[in-house]
Coordinates of C-alpha atoms in Angstrom, one line a residue:
M1 CA 0.0 0.1 0.0
P2 CA 1.5 3.4 -1.1
M3 CA 2.6 5.5 1.9
P4 CA 0.6 8.9 1.9
P5 CA 2.4 11.9 1.1
P6 CA 4.1 13.9 3.9
Q7 CA 1.7 16.7 5.3
P8 CA 3.0 20.4 5.9
P9 CA 3.4 21.3 9.4
P10 CA 0.2 23.3 10.7
L11 CA 0.5 27.0 10.0
L12 CA -0.3 28.6 13.3
P13 CA 2.6 27.0 15.4
L14 CA 5.0 28.0 12.8
L15 CA 3.8 31.7 12.6
L16 CA 3.8 32.0 16.6
L17 CA 7.7 30.3 16.5
L18 CA 8.8 32.7 13.8
L19 CA 7.1 35.9 15.8
F20 CA 8.7 34.8 19.2
A21 CA 11.8 34.7 17.2
F22 CA 11.5 38.2 15.8
L23 CA 10.5 39.5 19.2
I24 CA 13.7 37.9 20.8
L25 CA 15.8 40.0 18.1
L26 CA 14.0 43.1 18.6
L27 CA 14.4 43.6 22.0
P28 CA 18.0 44.7 22.2
A29 CA 17.0 47.5 19.4
L30 CA 13.9 49.1 21.3
S31 CA 15.9 52.0 22.8
V32 CA 17.7 54.0 20.1
S33 CA 18.8 57.5 21.1
A34 CA 21.7 57.9 23.0
T35 CA 24.9 55.0 22.5
T36 CA 27.2 54.3 25.6
T37 CA 30.3 52.7 24.8
S38 CA 32.6 50.8 27.2
T39 CA 35.9 49.4 26.0
S40 CA 38.0 46.7 27.3
N41 CA 41.3 45.4 26.1
A42 CA 39.3 42.5 24.6
T43 CA 36.1 43.7 23.3
T44 CA 33.8 46.7 22.9
T45 CA 30.5 46.7 24.2
T46 CA 27.8 49.2 23.0
T47 CA 24.3 49.8 24.4
T48 CA 21.6 52.3 23.6
Q49 CA 19.2 54.5 25.5
Q50 CA 16.4 56.8 24.7
F51 CA 15.2 59.7 26.7
R52 CA 11.6 61.2 26.7
E53 CA 10.9 64.9 26.0
A54 CA 10.9 67.1 28.9
P55 CA 8.4 69.8 29.6
Q56 CA 9.0 73.5 28.5
F57 CA 9.8 75.9 31.3
Y58 CA 8.9 79.7 30.6
N59 CA 10.5 82.9 32.5
S60 CA 8.5 84.6 35.2
P61 CA 7.3 88.0 34.4
D62 CA 10.4 89.9 36.3
C63 CA 13.1 88.2 34.4
P64 CA 15.7 90.5 32.5
S65 CA 15.4 90.8 28.9
I66 CA 18.1 89.7 26.5
T67 CA 20.2 92.5 24.8
P68 CA 21.3 91.8 21.7
L69 CA 25.1 91.5 21.5
H70 CA 27.0 90.3 18.5
H71 CA 30.5 89.1 18.6
D72 CA 33.1 88.1 16.0
D73 CA 34.2 84.7 17.6
V74 CA 30.7 83.2 17.4
D75 CA 29.7 81.1 14.5
P76 CA 28.0 83.6 11.8
D77 CA 25.7 80.7 10.5
E78 CA 23.6 80.2 13.9
S79 CA 20.5 81.9 14.4
D80 CA 20.0 85.3 15.4
D81 CA 18.4 84.1 18.4
D82 CA 21.2 81.8 19.1
H83 CA 24.1 84.1 18.5
M84 CA 22.4 86.7 20.7
M85 CA 22.1 84.4 23.5
I86 CA 25.4 83.0 23.4
C87 CA 26.9 86.8 24.0
S88 CA 24.5 88.1 26.3
Y89 CA 25.5 89.1 29.6
Q90 CA 22.0 88.7 30.9
A91 CA 22.2 85.1 30.2
V92 CA 22.9 82.5 32.8
H93 CA 25.8 80.5 31.4
V94 CA 26.4 76.9 32.2
A95 CA 29.0 74.6 31.3
M96 CA 29.1 71.0 31.6
T97 CA 31.0 68.1 29.8
L98 CA 29.2 65.9 27.7
D99 CA 29.6 62.1 26.7
T100 CA 27.7 58.9 26.2
A101 CA 28.9 57.3 29.3
Y102 CA 27.2 60.2 31.6
I103 CA 24.5 61.1 29.1
R104 CA 21.9 60.1 31.5
G105 CA 23.1 62.1 34.3
S106 CA 23.8 64.8 32.0
M107 CA 20.1 65.0 30.9
A108 CA 18.9 64.8 34.7
A109 CA 20.9 67.7 35.5
I110 CA 19.7 70.0 32.7
L111 CA 16.1 69.0 33.5
S112 CA 16.9 70.2 37.2
V113 CA 18.6 73.4 36.3
L114 CA 15.5 74.3 34.1
Q115 CA 12.7 73.1 36.3
H116 CA 14.2 75.4 39.3
S117 CA 14.9 78.3 37.4
S118 CA 13.2 81.3 37.8
C119 CA 14.4 82.5 34.1
P120 CA 14.9 79.0 32.3
Q121 CA 14.7 80.8 28.8
N122 CA 17.5 83.1 29.8
A123 CA 19.7 80.0 30.4
V124 CA 22.6 79.0 27.8
F125 CA 24.4 75.7 28.1
H126 CA 27.9 75.2 26.9
F127 CA 28.9 71.5 26.2
V128 CA 32.2 70.2 26.0
A129 CA 32.5 67.0 24.5
S130 CA 35.7 65.1 23.0
A131 CA 36.7 65.8 19.4
T132 CA 36.3 62.1 18.6
A133 CA 32.8 61.8 20.1
N134 CA 29.7 61.3 17.8
A135 CA 28.8 65.4 17.9
S136 CA 25.9 64.8 15.8
L137 CA 24.6 62.0 18.1
L138 CA 24.8 64.1 21.4
R139 CA 23.1 67.1 19.7
D140 CA 20.2 65.2 18.5
T141 CA 19.9 63.8 21.9
I142 CA 19.8 66.9 23.5
S143 CA 17.7 68.6 21.0
S144 CA 15.1 65.6 21.1
S145 CA 14.5 66.2 24.9
F146 CA 14.9 70.0 25.0
P147 CA 13.8 71.3 21.7
Y148 CA 13.9 74.7 23.0
L149 CA 17.1 74.7 24.8
K150 CA 19.8 77.1 23.9
F151 CA 23.2 75.3 23.6
R152 CA 26.3 74.8 22.0
I153 CA 28.7 72.0 21.7
Y154 CA 32.4 72.6 21.8
P155 CA 34.9 69.6 20.5
F156 CA 37.7 69.1 23.1
D157 CA 41.1 67.4 21.7
D158 CA 42.1 64.9 24.0
S159 CA 45.8 65.4 22.8
N160 CA 45.5 68.9 24.9
V161 CA 45.8 66.9 28.1
S162 CA 46.4 63.2 27.6
G163 CA 50.1 63.7 27.8
L164 CA 50.0 65.4 31.2
I165 CA 47.5 63.0 32.8
S166 CA 48.9 60.7 35.6
I167 CA 47.3 57.5 36.7
S168 CA 44.8 58.1 39.7
I169 CA 43.2 56.1 42.2
R170 CA 40.1 55.7 40.1
S171 CA 40.1 55.1 36.4
A172 CA 37.2 57.5 35.5
L173 CA 39.1 60.3 37.0
D174 CA 41.8 59.8 34.3
C175 CA 39.5 60.7 31.3
P176 CA 41.0 63.5 29.2
L177 CA 37.5 65.2 29.4
N178 CA 37.6 65.3 33.1
Y179 CA 40.4 68.0 32.6
A180 CA 38.2 70.0 30.1
R181 CA 37.3 72.3 33.1
S182 CA 40.7 73.7 32.9
Y183 CA 40.3 74.7 29.2
L184 CA 36.9 76.4 29.3
A185 CA 38.3 79.9 29.0
D186 CA 39.8 78.7 25.5
L187 CA 36.9 76.8 24.6
L188 CA 34.0 79.4 25.0
P189 CA 33.8 82.4 23.1
L190 CA 35.5 85.6 24.5
C191 CA 32.1 87.2 24.9
V192 CA 31.3 84.5 27.9
R193 CA 32.7 86.4 30.5
R194 CA 31.1 84.4 33.6
V195 CA 30.1 80.8 33.6
V196 CA 28.6 78.2 36.2
Y197 CA 30.5 74.7 35.8
L198 CA 28.6 71.8 36.7
D199 CA 29.5 68.0 36.9
S200 CA 27.0 65.7 35.3
D201 CA 26.1 63.6 38.5
L202 CA 24.3 66.4 40.1
I203 CA 20.9 68.0 40.3
L204 CA 19.8 71.4 41.3
V205 CA 16.8 72.1 43.5
D206 CA 17.3 75.9 43.7
D207 CA 17.5 78.7 41.3
I208 CA 20.7 78.5 39.4
A209 CA 20.6 82.5 39.0
K210 CA 21.6 82.8 42.6
L211 CA 24.4 80.8 42.2
A212 CA 25.5 82.4 38.9
A213 CA 25.6 85.8 40.7
T214 CA 27.7 85.0 43.5
P215 CA 30.3 87.9 44.3
L216 CA 33.8 87.0 43.3
G217 CA 35.3 90.4 45.1
P218 CA 38.0 92.5 43.6
S219 CA 40.3 89.8 42.4
S220 CA 38.8 86.0 42.8
V221 CA 38.9 84.0 39.5
L222 CA 36.4 81.2 40.8
A223 CA 33.9 80.9 43.7
A224 CA 33.2 77.5 45.2
P225 CA 32.0 76.0 48.5
E226 CA 34.9 75.7 50.9
Y227 CA 35.5 72.9 53.6
C228 CA 38.2 73.8 56.0
N229 CA 37.5 71.0 58.4
A230 CA 38.7 68.5 55.6
N231 CA 42.2 67.3 56.4
F232 CA 44.0 69.2 53.5
T233 CA 47.2 67.6 53.7
T234 CA 45.7 64.2 52.7
Y235 CA 45.2 65.6 48.9
F236 CA 48.9 65.7 48.4
T237 CA 51.7 63.0 48.9
P238 CA 54.4 63.1 51.2
A239 CA 57.0 63.9 48.7
F240 CA 55.0 67.2 48.2
W241 CA 55.0 67.9 51.7
S242 CA 58.5 67.1 52.5
N243 CA 60.0 69.1 49.6
P244 CA 60.3 72.6 51.2
S245 CA 59.9 74.6 47.9
L246 CA 56.7 72.6 47.1
S247 CA 55.4 72.8 50.7
L248 CA 55.9 76.6 50.7
T249 CA 53.0 76.7 48.0
F250 CA 50.3 77.4 50.5
A251 CA 52.4 79.4 53.1
D252 CA 50.7 82.8 52.3
R253 CA 47.3 81.5 52.0
K254 CA 44.6 79.7 54.0
A255 CA 44.1 77.0 51.9
C256 CA 41.0 74.5 52.1
Y257 CA 39.6 72.1 50.1
F258 CA 36.8 72.5 47.5
N259 CA 35.1 70.4 45.2
T260 CA 35.6 71.4 41.4
G261 CA 32.1 69.7 40.5
V262 CA 30.4 73.0 41.0
M263 CA 32.2 76.5 40.4
V264 CA 31.2 80.1 39.3
I265 CA 34.2 81.0 36.9
D266 CA 35.1 84.6 35.8
L267 CA 36.5 83.6 32.6
D268 CA 37.9 87.1 31.8
R269 CA 40.0 86.9 34.9
W270 CA 41.2 83.3 34.0
R271 CA 42.1 84.4 30.5
G272 CA 44.3 87.5 31.8
G273 CA 45.9 85.2 34.6
D274 CA 46.8 82.4 32.2
Y275 CA 45.5 80.1 34.7
T276 CA 45.3 77.0 32.2
T277 CA 49.0 77.2 32.0
K278 CA 49.4 77.4 35.6
I279 CA 47.3 74.2 36.0
E280 CA 49.3 72.7 33.2
E281 CA 52.6 73.3 35.0
W282 CA 51.6 71.3 38.0
M283 CA 50.4 68.4 36.0
E284 CA 53.8 68.6 34.2
L285 CA 55.7 68.4 37.8
Q286 CA 53.3 65.5 38.6
K287 CA 54.6 63.4 35.8
R288 CA 58.2 64.0 36.9
M289 CA 57.3 63.3 40.5
R290 CA 54.3 61.9 42.3
I291 CA 52.9 64.9 44.6
Y292 CA 49.3 63.9 44.2
E293 CA 46.8 60.8 43.7
L294 CA 43.4 62.3 42.7
G295 CA 43.0 63.2 39.0
S296 CA 42.1 66.8 37.9
L297 CA 41.4 68.5 41.4
P298 CA 44.9 68.8 42.9
P299 CA 46.2 71.2 40.4
F300 CA 43.0 73.2 41.3
L301 CA 43.9 73.1 44.7
L302 CA 47.7 74.2 43.9
V303 CA 46.5 77.1 41.9
F304 CA 43.6 78.4 43.9
A305 CA 43.0 77.1 47.2
G306 CA 43.0 80.1 49.9
N307 CA 42.2 82.4 46.9
I308 CA 38.5 81.5 46.0
A309 CA 35.3 83.4 46.6
P310 CA 33.4 81.6 49.3
V311 CA 29.9 79.8 48.4
E312 CA 27.2 78.6 50.9
H313 CA 27.9 75.0 51.6
R314 CA 24.2 74.3 50.3
W315 CA 25.3 74.9 46.7
N316 CA 27.4 71.6 46.8
Q317 CA 26.0 68.5 49.3
H318 CA 28.6 66.4 47.4
G319 CA 30.0 62.9 48.3
L320 CA 26.6 61.4 47.8
G321 CA 28.4 58.7 45.4
G322 CA 30.6 57.5 48.4
D323 CA 34.2 57.3 48.1
N324 CA 36.5 56.5 45.0
F325 CA 36.5 52.8 46.0
R326 CA 33.3 51.1 47.1
G327 CA 30.8 54.1 46.4
L328 CA 28.6 53.3 49.7
C329 CA 25.9 55.1 50.3
R330 CA 26.2 58.5 52.5
D331 CA 23.7 60.7 54.2
L332 CA 23.5 64.5 53.5
H333 CA 25.8 67.0 55.3
P334 CA 23.8 69.1 57.9
G335 CA 22.1 72.3 56.8
S336 CA 19.6 73.5 53.8
V337 CA 20.1 71.9 50.3
S338 CA 20.0 73.8 46.9
L339 CA 22.4 71.2 44.9
L340 CA 22.8 67.3 45.3
H341 CA 26.4 66.2 44.0
W342 CA 26.7 62.4 43.7
S343 CA 30.7 62.7 43.5
G344 CA 32.4 59.6 44.1
K345 CA 32.3 56.1 42.7
G346 CA 28.7 55.5 43.2
K347 CA 26.1 57.2 40.6
P348 CA 22.3 57.2 41.2
W349 CA 21.5 55.9 37.6
A350 CA 23.9 53.0 37.8
R351 CA 22.4 52.0 41.6
L352 CA 19.0 52.3 40.2
E353 CA 19.8 50.1 37.2
A354 CA 21.3 47.4 39.4
N355 CA 18.3 47.7 42.0
R356 CA 20.7 48.5 44.5
P357 CA 19.7 52.2 45.1
C358 CA 20.7 54.2 48.0
P359 CA 18.2 56.1 50.0
L360 CA 19.1 59.6 48.5
D361 CA 19.1 58.2 45.1
A362 CA 15.1 58.5 45.2
L363 CA 15.8 62.5 45.2
W364 CA 17.5 62.0 41.8
A365 CA 15.1 59.6 40.1
P366 CA 12.3 61.9 39.3
Y367 CA 14.8 64.2 36.8
D368 CA 15.8 60.9 35.2
L369 CA 14.6 61.2 31.6
L370 CA 15.4 57.7 30.5
E371 CA 12.6 55.7 29.0
T372 CA 12.5 51.9 29.7
P373 CA 12.5 49.6 26.5
F374 CA 8.7 48.7 27.7
V375 CA 7.4 52.4 27.5
L376 CA 5.1 52.5 24.5
D377 CA 4.1 55.8 22.9
S378 CA 0.6 56.8 23.8

């Protein structure tokens, strides 16, 4: 008896199997905006992040109007409004570094600045990114979440500083972009006279215009909260303190520790005093003899400690990321709070992602613009 011809498999189970395989392939590509790349000796791993659009914030009625001011060192191809804002003395100028590794923190910081500002439309952001970064991707990411934001991105040539960097106690501190704050006076247009520098791992809960208006006195180049109770000697090596010529660096000033993640900088005075060169000279000495351990901070202390204008401690509740080794949870310092700063190893977005948040990370979470892969457009 002849065998019956083979029957095709049932159509419905086959379609379900194909649909399942398609979903498995699709899941890794659901978020597609900013790319984060981490590189090891063997492989390069790339992940993607998508951020939602932030609300638009408007000036209060008593905000100062922006006076038109054109300047030769601003790109003439920019729109008239952007050109006018970039050089405006009435604008609040904010400088930050920008890279894909910290983009989630940067987005939260920008939102916090705008949300708590009395004049958010008067804020101008100056972002410094590595010259090798995908500036188009960074620009699109910022513009998608903040389509109304006035900003520029400035390329930073890593080779300017890479030869001066010494290995520190944490690899993240050795990134050339971490030193870009020393070059703001060279990168930003000459018409920008004063800027508030902010790290990416912080949020503001107060009006940034108050911080930007900090008096610098007759001669100070920068202002920052000082912490004179900290043991200042620990920021430098025994080789530094045992060298008579080096230890006399602070002889005529009351030097105190300050955190360089929040600073108000007079760029005119910085340029006039050529302070970038002064910082580089200490970095060159560090290459010859190890006088400090902690990244870009010690050169700032060597040049400015004891000569900065004071800022209330509430403008930098720092250390919320723990120390540079374990990143353990920490409490707030006593007193009022205008700015929370997760300096240290632990970052709130990383701890939230790992489902191991610290209690204070809940204060950062409302500013997180990251969309999860499973959020659908309504």
